[in-house]
XYZ file of C-alpha atoms in Angstrom:
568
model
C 0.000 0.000 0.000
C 0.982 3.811 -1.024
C 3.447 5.050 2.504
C 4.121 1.965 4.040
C 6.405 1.856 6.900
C 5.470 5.684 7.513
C 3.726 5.454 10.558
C 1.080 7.400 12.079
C 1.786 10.158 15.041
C -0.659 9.530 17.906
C -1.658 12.286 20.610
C -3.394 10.585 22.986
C -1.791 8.002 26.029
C -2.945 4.764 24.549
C -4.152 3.163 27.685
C -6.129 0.694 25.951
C -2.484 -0.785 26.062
C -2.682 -2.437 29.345
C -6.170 -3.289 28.513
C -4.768 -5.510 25.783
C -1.430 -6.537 27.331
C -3.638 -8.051 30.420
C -5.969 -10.252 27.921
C -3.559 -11.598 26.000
C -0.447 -12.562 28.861
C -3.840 -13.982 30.361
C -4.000 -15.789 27.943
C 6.374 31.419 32.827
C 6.268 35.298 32.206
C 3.441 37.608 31.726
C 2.512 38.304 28.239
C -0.661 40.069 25.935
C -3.821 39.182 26.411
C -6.767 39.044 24.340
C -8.063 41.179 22.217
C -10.616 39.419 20.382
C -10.687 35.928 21.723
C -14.043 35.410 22.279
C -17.428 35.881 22.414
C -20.321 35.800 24.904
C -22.918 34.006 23.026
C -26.262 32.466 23.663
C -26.830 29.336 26.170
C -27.238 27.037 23.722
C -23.696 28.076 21.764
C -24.939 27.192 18.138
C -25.244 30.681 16.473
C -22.623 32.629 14.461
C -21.900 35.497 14.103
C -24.036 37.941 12.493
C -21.384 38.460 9.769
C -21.173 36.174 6.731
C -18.473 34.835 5.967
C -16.850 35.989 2.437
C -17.023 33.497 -0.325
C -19.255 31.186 1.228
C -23.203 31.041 0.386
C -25.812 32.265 2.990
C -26.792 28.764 3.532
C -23.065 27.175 4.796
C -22.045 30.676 6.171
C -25.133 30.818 8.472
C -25.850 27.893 9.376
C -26.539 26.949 13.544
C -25.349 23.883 14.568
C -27.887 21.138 16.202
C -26.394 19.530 19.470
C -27.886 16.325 20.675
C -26.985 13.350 22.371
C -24.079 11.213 20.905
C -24.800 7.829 19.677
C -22.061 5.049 19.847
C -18.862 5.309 17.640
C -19.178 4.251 14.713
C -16.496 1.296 13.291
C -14.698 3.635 10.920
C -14.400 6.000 14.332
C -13.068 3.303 16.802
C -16.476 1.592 17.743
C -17.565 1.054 21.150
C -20.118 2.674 23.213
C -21.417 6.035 23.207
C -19.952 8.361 25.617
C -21.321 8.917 29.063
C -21.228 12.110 31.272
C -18.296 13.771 32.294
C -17.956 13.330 36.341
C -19.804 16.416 37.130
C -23.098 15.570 34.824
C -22.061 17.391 31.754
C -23.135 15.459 29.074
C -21.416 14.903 25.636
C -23.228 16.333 22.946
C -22.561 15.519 19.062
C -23.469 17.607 15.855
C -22.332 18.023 11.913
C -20.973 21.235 10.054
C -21.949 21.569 6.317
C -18.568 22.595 4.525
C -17.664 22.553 0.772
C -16.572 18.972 -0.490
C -14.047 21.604 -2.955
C -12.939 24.912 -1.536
C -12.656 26.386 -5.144
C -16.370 25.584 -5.510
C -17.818 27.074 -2.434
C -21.487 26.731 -3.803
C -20.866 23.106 -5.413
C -21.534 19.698 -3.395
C -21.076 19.617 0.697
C -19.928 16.922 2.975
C -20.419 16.785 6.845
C -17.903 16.999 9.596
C -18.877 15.292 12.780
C -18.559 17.287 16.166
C -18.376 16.745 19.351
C -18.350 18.796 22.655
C -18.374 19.283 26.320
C -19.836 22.578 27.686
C -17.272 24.953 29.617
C -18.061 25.078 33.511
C -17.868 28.889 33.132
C -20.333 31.141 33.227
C -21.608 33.278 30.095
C -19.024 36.298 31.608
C -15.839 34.554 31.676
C -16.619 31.814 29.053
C -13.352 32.488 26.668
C -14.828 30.724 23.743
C -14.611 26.987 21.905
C -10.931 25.094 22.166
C -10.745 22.954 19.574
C -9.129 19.994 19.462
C -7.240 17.633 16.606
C -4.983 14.494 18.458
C -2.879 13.656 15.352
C -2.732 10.988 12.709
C -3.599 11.902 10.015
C -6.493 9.858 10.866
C -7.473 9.811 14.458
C -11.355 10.917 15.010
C -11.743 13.658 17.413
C -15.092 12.432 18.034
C -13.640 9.077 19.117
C -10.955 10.454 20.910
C -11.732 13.170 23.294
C -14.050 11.767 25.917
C -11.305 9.310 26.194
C -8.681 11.781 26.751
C -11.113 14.475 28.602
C -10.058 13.818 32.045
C -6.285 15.487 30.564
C -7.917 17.948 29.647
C -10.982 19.159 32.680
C -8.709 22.480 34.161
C -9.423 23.711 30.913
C -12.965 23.621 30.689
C -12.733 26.389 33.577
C -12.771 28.534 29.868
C -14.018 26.329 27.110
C -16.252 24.322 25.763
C -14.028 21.531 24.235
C -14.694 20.605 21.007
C -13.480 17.917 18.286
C -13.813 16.763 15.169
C -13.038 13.984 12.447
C -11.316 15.677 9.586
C -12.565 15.437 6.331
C -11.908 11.357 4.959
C -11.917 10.578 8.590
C -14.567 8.500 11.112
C -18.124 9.920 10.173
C -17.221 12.959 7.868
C -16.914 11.096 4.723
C -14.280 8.978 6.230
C -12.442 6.584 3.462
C -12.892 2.798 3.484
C -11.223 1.476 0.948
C -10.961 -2.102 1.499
C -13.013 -4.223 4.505
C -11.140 -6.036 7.399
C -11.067 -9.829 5.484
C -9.075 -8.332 2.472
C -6.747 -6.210 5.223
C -6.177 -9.179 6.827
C -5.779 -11.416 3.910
C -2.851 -8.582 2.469
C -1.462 -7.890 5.567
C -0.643 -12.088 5.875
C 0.246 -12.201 1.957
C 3.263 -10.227 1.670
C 3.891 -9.781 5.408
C 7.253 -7.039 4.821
C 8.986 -5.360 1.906
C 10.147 -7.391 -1.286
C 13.025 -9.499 -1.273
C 12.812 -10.029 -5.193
C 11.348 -9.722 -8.645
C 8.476 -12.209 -7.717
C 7.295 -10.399 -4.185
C 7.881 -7.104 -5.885
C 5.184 -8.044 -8.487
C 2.970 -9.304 -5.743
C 3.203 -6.010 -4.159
C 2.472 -4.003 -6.953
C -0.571 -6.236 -7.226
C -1.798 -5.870 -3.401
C -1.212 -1.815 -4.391
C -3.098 -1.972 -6.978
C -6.178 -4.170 -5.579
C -5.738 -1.055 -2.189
C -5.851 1.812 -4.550
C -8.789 0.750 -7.249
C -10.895 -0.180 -3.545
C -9.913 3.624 -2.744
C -10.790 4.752 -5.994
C -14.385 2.717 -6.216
C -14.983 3.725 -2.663
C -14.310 7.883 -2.371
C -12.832 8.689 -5.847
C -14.257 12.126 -6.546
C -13.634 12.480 -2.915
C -9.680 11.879 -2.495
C -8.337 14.654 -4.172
C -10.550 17.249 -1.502
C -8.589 15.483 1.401
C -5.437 17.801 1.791
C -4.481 19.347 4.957
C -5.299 23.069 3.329
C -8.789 21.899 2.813
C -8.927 20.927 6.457
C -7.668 24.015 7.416
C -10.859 25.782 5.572
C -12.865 23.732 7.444
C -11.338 24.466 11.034
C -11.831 27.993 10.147
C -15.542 27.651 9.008
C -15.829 25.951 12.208
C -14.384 28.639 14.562
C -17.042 30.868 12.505
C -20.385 28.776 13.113
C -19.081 28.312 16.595
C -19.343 32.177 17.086
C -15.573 32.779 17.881
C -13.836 35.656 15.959
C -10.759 33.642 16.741
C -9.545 30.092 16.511
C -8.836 28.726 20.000
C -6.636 25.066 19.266
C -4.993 22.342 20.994
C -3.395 20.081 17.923
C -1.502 17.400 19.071
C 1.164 15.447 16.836
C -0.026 15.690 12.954
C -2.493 18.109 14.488
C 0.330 20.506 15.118
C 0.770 20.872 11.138
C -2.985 21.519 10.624
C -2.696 24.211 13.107
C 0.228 25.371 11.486
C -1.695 25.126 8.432
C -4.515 27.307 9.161
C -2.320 29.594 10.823
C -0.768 30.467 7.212
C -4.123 30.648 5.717
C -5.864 32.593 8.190
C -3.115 34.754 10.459
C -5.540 37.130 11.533
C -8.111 34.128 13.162
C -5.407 32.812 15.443
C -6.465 32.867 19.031
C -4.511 30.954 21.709
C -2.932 27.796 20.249
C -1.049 24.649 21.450
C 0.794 22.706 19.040
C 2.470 19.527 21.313
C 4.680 17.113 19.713
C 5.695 19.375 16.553
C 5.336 17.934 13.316
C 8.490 19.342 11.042
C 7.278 21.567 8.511
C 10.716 21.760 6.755
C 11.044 18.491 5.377
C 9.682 16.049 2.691
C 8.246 12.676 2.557
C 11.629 10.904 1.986
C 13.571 13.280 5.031
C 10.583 12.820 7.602
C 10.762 8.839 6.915
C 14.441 9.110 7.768
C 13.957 11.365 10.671
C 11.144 9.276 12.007
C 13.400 5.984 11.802
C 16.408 8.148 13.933
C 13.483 8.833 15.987
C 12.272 5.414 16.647
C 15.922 3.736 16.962
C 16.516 6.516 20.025
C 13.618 5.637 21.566
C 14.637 1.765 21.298
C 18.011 2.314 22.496
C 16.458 4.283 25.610
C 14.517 1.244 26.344
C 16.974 -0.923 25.790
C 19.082 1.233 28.413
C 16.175 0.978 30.865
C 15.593 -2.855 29.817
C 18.986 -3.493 30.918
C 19.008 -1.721 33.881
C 15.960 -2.774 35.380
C 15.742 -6.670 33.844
C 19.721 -6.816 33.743
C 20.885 -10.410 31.746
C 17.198 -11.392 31.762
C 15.968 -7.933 29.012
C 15.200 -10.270 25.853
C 17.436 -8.181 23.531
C 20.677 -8.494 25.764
C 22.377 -5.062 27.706
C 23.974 -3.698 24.702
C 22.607 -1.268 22.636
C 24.587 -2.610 19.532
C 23.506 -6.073 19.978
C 20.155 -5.509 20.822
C 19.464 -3.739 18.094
C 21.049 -6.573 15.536
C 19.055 -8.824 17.958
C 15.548 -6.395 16.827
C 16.770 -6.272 12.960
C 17.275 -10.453 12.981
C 13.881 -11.026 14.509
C 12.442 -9.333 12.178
C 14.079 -10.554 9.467
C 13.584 -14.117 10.557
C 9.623 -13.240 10.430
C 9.645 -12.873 6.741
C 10.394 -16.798 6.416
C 9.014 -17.947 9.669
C 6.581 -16.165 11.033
C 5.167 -16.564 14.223
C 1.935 -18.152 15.783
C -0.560 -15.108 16.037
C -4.496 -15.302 16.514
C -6.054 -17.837 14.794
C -5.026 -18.252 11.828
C -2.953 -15.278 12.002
C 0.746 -14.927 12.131
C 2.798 -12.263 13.404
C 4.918 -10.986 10.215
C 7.518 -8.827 9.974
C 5.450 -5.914 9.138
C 3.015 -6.478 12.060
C 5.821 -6.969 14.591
C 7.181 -3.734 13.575
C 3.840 -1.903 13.836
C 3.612 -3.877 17.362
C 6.786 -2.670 18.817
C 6.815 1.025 17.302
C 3.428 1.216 19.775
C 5.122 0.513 22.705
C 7.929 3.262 21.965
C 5.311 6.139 21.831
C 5.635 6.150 25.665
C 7.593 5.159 28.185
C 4.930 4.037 30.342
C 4.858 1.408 27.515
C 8.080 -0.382 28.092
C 7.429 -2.951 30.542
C 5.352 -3.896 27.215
C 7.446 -4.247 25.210
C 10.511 -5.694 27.419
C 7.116 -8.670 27.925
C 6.268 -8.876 24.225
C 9.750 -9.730 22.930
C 10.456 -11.652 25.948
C 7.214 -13.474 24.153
C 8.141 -13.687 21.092
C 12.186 -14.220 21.314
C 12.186 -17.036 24.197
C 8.612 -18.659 23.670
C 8.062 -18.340 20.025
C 5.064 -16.615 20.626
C 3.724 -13.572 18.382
C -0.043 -12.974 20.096
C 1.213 -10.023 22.197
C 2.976 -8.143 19.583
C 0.099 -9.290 17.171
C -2.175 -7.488 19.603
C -0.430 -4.146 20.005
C -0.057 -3.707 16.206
C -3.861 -4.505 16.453
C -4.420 -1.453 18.824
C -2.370 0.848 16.494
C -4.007 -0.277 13.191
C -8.054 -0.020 14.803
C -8.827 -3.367 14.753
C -11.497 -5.032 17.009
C -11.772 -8.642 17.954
C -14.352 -9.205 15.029
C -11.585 -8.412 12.382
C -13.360 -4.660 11.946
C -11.493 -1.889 11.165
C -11.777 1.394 11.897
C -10.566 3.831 9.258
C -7.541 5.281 10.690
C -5.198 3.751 8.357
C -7.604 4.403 5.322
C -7.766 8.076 5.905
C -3.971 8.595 6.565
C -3.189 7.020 3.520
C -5.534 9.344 1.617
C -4.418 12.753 3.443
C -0.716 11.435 3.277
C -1.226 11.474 -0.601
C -3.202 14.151 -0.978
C -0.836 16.362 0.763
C 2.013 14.744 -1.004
C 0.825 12.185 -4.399
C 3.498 10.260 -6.214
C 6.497 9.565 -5.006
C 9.826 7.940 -6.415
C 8.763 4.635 -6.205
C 10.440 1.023 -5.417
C 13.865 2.192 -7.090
C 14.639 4.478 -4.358
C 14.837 2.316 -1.905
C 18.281 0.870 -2.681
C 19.001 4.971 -2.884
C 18.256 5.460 0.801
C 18.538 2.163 2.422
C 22.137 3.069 3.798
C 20.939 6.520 5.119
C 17.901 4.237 6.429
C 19.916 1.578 8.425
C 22.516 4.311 9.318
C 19.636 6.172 11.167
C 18.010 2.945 12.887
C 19.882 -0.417 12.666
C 16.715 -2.278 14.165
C 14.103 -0.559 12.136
C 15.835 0.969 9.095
C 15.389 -2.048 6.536
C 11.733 -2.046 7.123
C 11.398 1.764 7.299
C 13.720 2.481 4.514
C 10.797 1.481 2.119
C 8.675 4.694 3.451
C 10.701 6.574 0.318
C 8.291 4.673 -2.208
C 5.965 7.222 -1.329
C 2.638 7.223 -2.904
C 3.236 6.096 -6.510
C 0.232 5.642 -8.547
C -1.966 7.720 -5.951
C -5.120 9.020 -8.555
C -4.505 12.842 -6.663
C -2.787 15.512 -9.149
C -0.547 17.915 -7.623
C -2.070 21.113 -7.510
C -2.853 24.350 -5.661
C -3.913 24.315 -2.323
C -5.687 27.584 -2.775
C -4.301 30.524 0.286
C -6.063 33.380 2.185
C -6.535 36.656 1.397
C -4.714 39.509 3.940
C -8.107 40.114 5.921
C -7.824 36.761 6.970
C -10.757 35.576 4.953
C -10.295 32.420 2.281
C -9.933 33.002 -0.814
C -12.815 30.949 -2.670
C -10.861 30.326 -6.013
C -7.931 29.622 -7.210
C -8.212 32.649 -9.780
C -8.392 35.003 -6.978
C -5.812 33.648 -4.873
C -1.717 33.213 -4.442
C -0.126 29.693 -4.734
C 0.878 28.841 -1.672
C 2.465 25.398 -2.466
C 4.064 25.961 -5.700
C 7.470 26.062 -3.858
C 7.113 22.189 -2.401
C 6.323 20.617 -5.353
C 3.295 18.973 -3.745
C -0.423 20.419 -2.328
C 0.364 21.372 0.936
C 0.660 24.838 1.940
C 3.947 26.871 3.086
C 4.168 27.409 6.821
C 4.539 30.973 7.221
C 1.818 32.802 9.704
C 3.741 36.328 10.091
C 1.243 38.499 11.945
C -0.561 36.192 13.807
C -0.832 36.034 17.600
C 1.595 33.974 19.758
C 1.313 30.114 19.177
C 2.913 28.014 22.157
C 4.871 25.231 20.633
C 5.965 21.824 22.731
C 8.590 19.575 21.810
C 10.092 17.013 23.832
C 13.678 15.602 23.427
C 12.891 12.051 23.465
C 10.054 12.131 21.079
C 10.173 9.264 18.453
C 7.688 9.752 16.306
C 8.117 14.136 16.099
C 11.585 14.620 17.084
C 12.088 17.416 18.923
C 14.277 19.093 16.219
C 10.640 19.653 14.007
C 9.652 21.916 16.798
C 12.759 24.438 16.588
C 11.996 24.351 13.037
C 8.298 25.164 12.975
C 9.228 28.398 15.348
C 11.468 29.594 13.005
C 8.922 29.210 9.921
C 5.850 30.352 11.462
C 7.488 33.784 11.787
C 9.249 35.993 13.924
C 7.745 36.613 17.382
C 4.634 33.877 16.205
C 6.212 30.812 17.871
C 7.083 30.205 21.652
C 8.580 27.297 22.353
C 8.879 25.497 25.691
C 11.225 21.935 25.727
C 10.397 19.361 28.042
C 13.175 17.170 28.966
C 12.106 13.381 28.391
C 10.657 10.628 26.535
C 7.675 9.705 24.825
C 5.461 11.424 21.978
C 3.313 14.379 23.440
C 3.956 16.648 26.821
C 1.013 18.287 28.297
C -0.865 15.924 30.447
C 2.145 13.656 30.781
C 3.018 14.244 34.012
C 4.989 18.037 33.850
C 3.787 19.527 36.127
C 6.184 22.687 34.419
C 4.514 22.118 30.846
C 0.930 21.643 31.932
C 0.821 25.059 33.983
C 2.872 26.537 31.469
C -0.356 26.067 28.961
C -2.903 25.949 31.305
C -1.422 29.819 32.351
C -1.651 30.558 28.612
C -4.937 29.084 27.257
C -6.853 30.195 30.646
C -5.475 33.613 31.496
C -3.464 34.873 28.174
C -0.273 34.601 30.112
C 3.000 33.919 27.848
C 5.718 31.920 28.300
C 9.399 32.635 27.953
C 10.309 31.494 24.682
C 12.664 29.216 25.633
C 11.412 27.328 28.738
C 12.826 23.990 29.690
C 10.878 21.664 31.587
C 12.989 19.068 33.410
């Protein structure tokens, strides 16, 4: 499939980890405040602004949204059951926004976006306004995600109503299913890791093919309206029908470059926004593969370092970070010929042991994990517990369903960035690959294919006018993207308001570097940066207590950080 071995950046705590560990082994300084970041609006928090909003018909600009109860996830959002109360009664209400299915066609065909929210605890007086949430991916439903991850997130509702979303191609707002759990499955055993000659590289090309015609059948006149700028038109719409004159955002992970995103399109709508585990807007497809696999290989060797310490001659991959990693590159090797006993008929391949153990390296709280799973896997010749894990990261339920995570990061991933270089880079980059990550970098090295074959032209994203306002068509507006040679846009959000950036030194999947980097593009003055000194993907609610009242001081009283700021 188009981007395989890129792998998705997740921004919430995955403790659905232990759930499925236990089942299977059982079997700051002062800074401006707001000007305009709000608005006191009616009880019921559904009507915008009296203004319309330019280039938009009457009928999308004005529109009120209708909160009622939420029903249960669907299985393209994560399945499960419908979300309860928070712990003081407030209930959790769902709704849709109407947008434009193509940005250049304002008054052409719609799609929805699914919302969801939890009223602020404020009263109408010091209500702030709607904080809007994305947790990363591309992929992840908000709509899914948030009342899991609400209790990280309660202080703030002191000023907002926290709200999500599923992107566009994601959960419920025309999410992408392009093939059904049997035929995942059934791919996923048939070529279980990159070809090793002419006769797998043929059968790969096949399985691409069959994955991209089921994508094609499924949401064709849909894929090429799945970019991140197009998401960015919608947060903005959404800030409007919300009734905020500016955006208020917490974007977590891949988040963090939609944030980014609308920030360049709309300076003037930026209201306070936290962008935690920084996405780097600097590099391409082939350079953030590569920086993800250096990523990913320092978060094994820290484990390996803890593995060691804690488990001594007993850690499954030895007390040496040089061994252990051959000891991580030979497994997985060894799974392409012999794979291991799984679920059922399933076997643990190379390509789902990989998935498996890059899940346990999002977090630290995660190793004991993964120090079990290879323990597993290495001395029992058992593959169930890794087999699980890369279940939990690919959405996955114990009836073989599938939720569309992987779907809709395929289809933003090549939107933002179609075509590729194909299979004869690999043998280009595979040195720089294994250089970067010994354990990981054969596997990962193949993330340079890119998306070859994708049916998404590169084009215009479309940009913003100076007032802040989009630009409805492409006539009327400046090409943003013609300098990356694909359809995302250029980070650049001189003149907007202060935007609080988090990196954290340990993070695999967004190394910390991409945060330094998205300061310096979003402009000078735009980006504050505060570094907290650890591990894992993510820093507010992690435990800092330095990070968390660093934001907590900025979202709920307009108080900036030192640019700067280490948190220990």
């Amino acid at each position: 499939m188009p981007g395989q071995h890129r792998f998705r950046s997740r921004g919430t705590r995955l403790a659905a980890l232990v759930t499925a560990a236990a089942l299977v082994t059982g079997a700051c300084t002062a800074g401006g405040g707001d000007d305009d970041g709000g608005s006191a609006e009616p009880t019921d928090r559904s009507t915008p602004t009296a203004r319309d909003y330019p280039g938009l018909p009457e009928s999308l600009a004005r529109q009120s949204l209708e909160w009622t109860a939420c029903p249960e996830p669907s299985v393209e959002q994560g399945g499960g059951e419908a979300p309860g109360e928070l712990p003081d009664g407030t209930p959790w209400q769902c709704s849709t926004l109407t947008v434009p299915l193509d940005w250049d066609d304002t008054g052409g065909e719609t799609i929805e976006i699914a919302l969801i929210r939890a009223v602020s605890t404020a009263d109408a007086d010091a209500r702030i306004g709607s904080l809007v949430f994305n947790f990363g991916g591309p992929g992840s439903s908000g709509v899914y995600t948030l009342p899991q991850a609400a209790e990280n997130y309660e202080d703030l509702r002191a000023g907002y109503d926290l709200v999500s979303f599923d992107p566009r191609g994601v959960g419920n707002s025309a999410g992408v299913v392009c093939v059904d759990g049997e035929q995942r499955d059934r791919m996923a055993q048939e070529l279980g890791g990159p070809p090793r000659d002419a006769g797998e590289e043929a059968l790969m090309a096949e399985l691409d093919a069959e994955y991209i015609a089921g994508c094609e059948e499924a949401a064709g006149d849909l894929l090429p309206h799945l970019t991140t700028a197009s998401a960015a038109r919608d947060l903005d719409l959404l800030r409007h029908v919300l009734g905020d004159g500016q955006l208020h955002y917490f974007g977590i992970s891949y988040g963090t470059e939609l944030g980014a995103t609308h920030a360049s399109l709309f300076p003037a709508n930026v209201g306070r926004a936290v962008l935690d585990a920084v996405v780097d807007p600097t590099t391409e497809p082939t350079e953030a593969g590569l920086h993800q696999a250096a990523g990913f290989q320092l978060a094994l060797e820290n484990w390996m370092a803890h593995c060691a310490a804690e488990e001594g001659a007993d850690c499954p991959v030895g007390t040496d970070a040089e061994e252990g990693s051959a000891v991580i590159a030979d497994f997985l090797d060894g799974l392409r010929d012999r794979p291991l006993p799984g679920d059922g008929d399933r076997l643990l391949t190379a390509d789902l042991a990989l998935t498996g153990i890059i899940l346990t390296l999002y977090d630290e709280e995660f190793w004991p994990y993964l120090t079990l799973a290879l323990d597993t896997a290495l001395n029992d010749g058992e593959g169930q517990l890794l087999l699980a894990f890369a279940d939990l990261y690919n959405g996955r339920d114990e009836q073989g369903r599938y939720s569309n995570q992987n779907d809709a990061f395929t289809a933003i991933t090549c939107a933002d960035a179609p075509g590729g270089p194909g299979i004869e880079a690999v043998e280009e980059y595979r040195e720089e690959f294994l250089e970067a990550s010994p354990a990981f970098g054969d596997l990962m090295v193949w993330s340079v294919t890119g998306c070859e074959g994708w049916p998404v032209p590169v084009g215009g994203a479309g940009d913003a006018g100076d007032d802040g306002e989009p630009g409805p068509g492409a006539d009327d507006t400046t090409d943003d993207t013609a300098g990356r040679g694909d359809n995302r846009v250029d980070i650049d959000a001189e003149g907007a308001r202060e935007i609080l950036l988090i990196g954290t030194t340990g993070d695999p999947a967004t190394p910390y570097e991409g945060a330094e980097r998205m300061r310096d593009a979003l402009g000078e003055g735009v980006g504050v940066l505060i570094t907290r000194e650890g591990e894992g993907h993510g820093a507010y609610a992690m435990g800092n207590e330095c990070v968390d009242e660093a934001v907590n001081d900025y979202l709920l009283s307009g108080l900036i950080p030192q640019d700067g700021l280490v948190c220990g």
